Amino acid sequence: MYKYDAIDQQIVNERVKQYRDQTRRYLAGELSDEEFRPLRLQNGLYIQRHAPMLRIAVPYGMLSSKQLRKLGDIAKRYDRGYGHFSTRQNLQLNWPKLEDVPEILAELATVQMHAIQTSGNCIRNITTDQFASIAPDEVIDPRAMAEVMRQWSTFHPEFALLPRKFKIAVSGTKEDRAIVQAHDIGLEFYKDSNNQVAIKVWVGGGLGRTPILGTVIREHLEWQHALTYCEAIIRVYNMHGRRDNAYKARIKILVKALGIDEFGRQVEEEWAHIKDGPNTITEAELHRVAQHFEPMPYESLPAHDAGFDTALASNPAFAAWVKRCTHPHKQAGYRAVTLSLKPHGKAPGDITSEQMHLVADLADTYSFGELRASHEQNLILADVKLSDLFALWEKARAAGLATPNIGLLTDIICCPGGDFCSLANAKSIPIAEAIQMQFDNLDYLHEIGDIELNISGCMNACGHHHVGHIGILGVDKDGSEWYQVTIGGKQGNDASIGTVIGRAFSAEEMPGVVQRLIEVYLKERTDEERFIDTARRLGIAPFKAHVYAEKEAV
Amino acid sequence: MSNLIKDNAIVVDEWTRVTPPVLGEEVVKKQAGKVVLFKLTGEPTYSQEQIAATQIPATGKILLPLSVWQANVERLAGRMAAGEVGILIATHEPLEMLAATFADINELPLIAVFVERFPDGRIFTIGNLLRTRYGFKNELRAVGDVLRDQLFFLKRSGFNSYLIRADRSAEDALASLQDFTQPYQGAVDDKLPVWRRLNRSHA
Ligand code: HEM
Ligand code: SF4
């Protein structure tokens, strides 16, 4: 993974110094709340229900074991001994003290980490596929470009105070796993007909209050122009985005209002002036960065391992885990492993300091000392030998990190919701926990198969409920907490936004509602169908009928 | 003490800013119960009545809103020729209008950009475009809600003078111009991104 040189290190060190002084001035009353707000936000610090919340950047989800150990230590020392992986591949601490944040940043800087631009109205952490570089369907490893873009976007002077936050995702696979269509800018890398690396550029996607999938603004962009083209897009947005109304300030609203043709025309006009300028990426720079992402020193192994095959045949629990939590790898004899942060009955994405240390050890022992965070809020060991899987599983299981539910109903994406977030209409974590307990039967979960259930505590959609096969949204009705249910949402190349099935439910009703949706699916599905396929084929009618009919009858 | 920083030093402000008077009640614009804090790019700033009622000092260097200048071109031509007129635009005013008003934008010794609220980042794009697109070479000043924590970005966006908000110390603010030694990306002050500026390959 990318290692800082003296220049990178100096920037994070100078940042710590700058932020330390900003905090000092705030505490001394020299900065008003209003003035400090964008400063702390650009450093990932929210003021939340119980305490500040600090969001630490994990650029495109890559972590070293050393960094994870440091995060574990920080969570122990400055927080309550746990952290929370978010849907944007970052780590959040829910209880740090505002006065401690400069110290936390100083500690992070010692392991080449920071919290720069993890919130606020600026370019946020750039996200990508958690299986970058190892996925068999990968065309281009997007991480070097993601790092080039991370550096370019860090303290970009022109885009320091945009109308609203700005999220960029990159992907280099046939099967999109980075939800590029749900980002302000999505860059999809591919090889063009001349076998050159090119980019398909999506713009104007985003969830939140007004969920909109992105539109292609350019089918073919040479990679050298990624930065200048993004500058042109963001410049048009910076000048014309709706600053008058925070709910209409995202780029998606501007793109919709102008239409993609007019927006595209303005971008091209802007770009004509800066194309080929100094921010054009050179071969040499891409190469310098790409050296950090060379393939791991893999052993040449056969595609099968006898010990692994035996364990698989004789141990059903291990086999279930292998089925759900390991993933194909480009390199023969290797698998990628997902460590589930979704044990039943615990807040999705939470991880304790002890678990962080253990995962760091596992990464050192089995996966070249590196790991990744996924937007599904799990951790990935990307390069594990088949012959190590059984030993890894036993250790992960003992630490509660091997629930074989990846991609199943209980692998829920969930925002912090009303337990932590001051914007929430309703709690979300207890709903996730209740659903996990309702379906705490692995055989049944495997029977239901692939399904994604996403929960957000309000329409800001941090839990991506719109693109969940089943989406649950917390709503406020006369001051009490209710939940609206959608079905038919999906991420990926054929992304779609879910449809509301009808009136909202109370918290107690929710596990039963999910149960009934599943019943309809199990009854109606054809052999090949996943939940989403059945939902798309039939529409909401039969689901709605079953969920509400039974309710009325009770 | 002056609150003007120019080219890394605190200097005396020679310019008098001319502001059209408020006529009648000031209207507070609201949307869904919330006060609207930012004008959209292209919204008008002053009414014809306000512009007509504007008092312009008879002598000295004056900083005029573009619309006030446009209404007084003939009367002030001599002072313009003498280098006594600077133009002020607000962050929501289109730059095309400014460019269309002057055959050579470098006739102006000073362009000031007024930012009513510091989170309005249009000021950065405006600075950038004035320098890179319109070729403005003279003093480019940020006025209004100008605070030290934005100075570094303003500098990188082409500004070279900053009138710090009256209740803050310009002395303190000076330090912020040096916040980062080697920024990553190319911008107005240093056009080269760090990888073209320095040799990073030996790392
Ligand atoms: C607890 C403190 C949090 C607050 C106050 C908060 C606030 C917000 C707000 C206001 C938005 C909507 C912005 C907009 O649409 O313009 C948003 C979006 C988002 N948040 Fe959070 N959030 C919090 C925690 C989280 C966490 C823990 C995650 C990850 C699990 C997360 C992930 C996201 C994502 C992915 C979006 C983007 C949805 C989109 O594309 O519009 N947030 N957040
Ligand atoms: S979706 Fe709403 S409740 Fe959940 S974290 Fe985001 S802002 Fe808070």
mmCIF file of C-alpha atoms in Angstrom, chain B residues 2 15 38 42 44 46-47 57 62 66 71 77 101 119 122 132 154-155 165 169 175 178 183 189:
data_model
loop_
_atom_site.group_PDB
_atom_site.id
_atom_site.type_symbol
_atom_site.label_atom_id
_atom_site.label_comp_id
_atom_site.label_asym_id
_atom_site.label_seq_id
_atom_site.Cartn_x
_atom_site.Cartn_y
_atom_site.Cartn_z
ATOM 1 C CA SER B 2 -4.691 48.611 9.982
ATOM 2 C CA TRP B 15 -8.756 52.760 -0.387
ATOM 3 C CA PHE B 38 -26.240 33.038 0.264
ATOM 4 C CA GLY B 42 -26.331 35.997 -10.974
ATOM 5 C CA PRO B 44 -28.764 41.323 -8.498
ATOM 6 C CA TYR B 46 -28.343 46.706 -5.623
ATOM 7 C CA SER B 47 -31.452 48.405 -6.979
ATOM 8 C CA PRO B 57 -16.150 60.790 -2.031
ATOM 9 C CA ILE B 62 -12.205 54.722 -4.116
ATOM 10 C CA LEU B 66 -19.202 47.339 -10.334
ATOM 11 C CA ALA B 71 -23.637 54.234 -13.544
ATOM 12 C CA ALA B 77 -13.235 58.609 -16.150
ATOM 13 C CA THR B 101 -17.022 46.402 -18.718
ATOM 14 C CA PRO B 119 -18.195 29.564 4.008
ATOM 15 C CA ARG B 122 -17.054 30.834 -4.693
ATOM 16 C CA THR B 132 -5.781 32.533 -14.925
ATOM 17 C CA LEU B 154 -7.189 32.567 -0.675
ATOM 18 C CA LYS B 155 -3.479 32.982 -1.282
ATOM 19 C CA ARG B 165 -12.626 41.257 9.513
ATOM 20 C CA SER B 169 -6.229 40.573 14.519
ATOM 21 C CA ALA B 175 0.951 33.383 10.397
ATOM 22 C CA GLN B 178 2.496 29.820 5.928
ATOM 23 C CA PRO B 183 0.896 21.756 -0.935
ATOM 24 C CA ASP B 189 0.278 30.832 -6.672
#
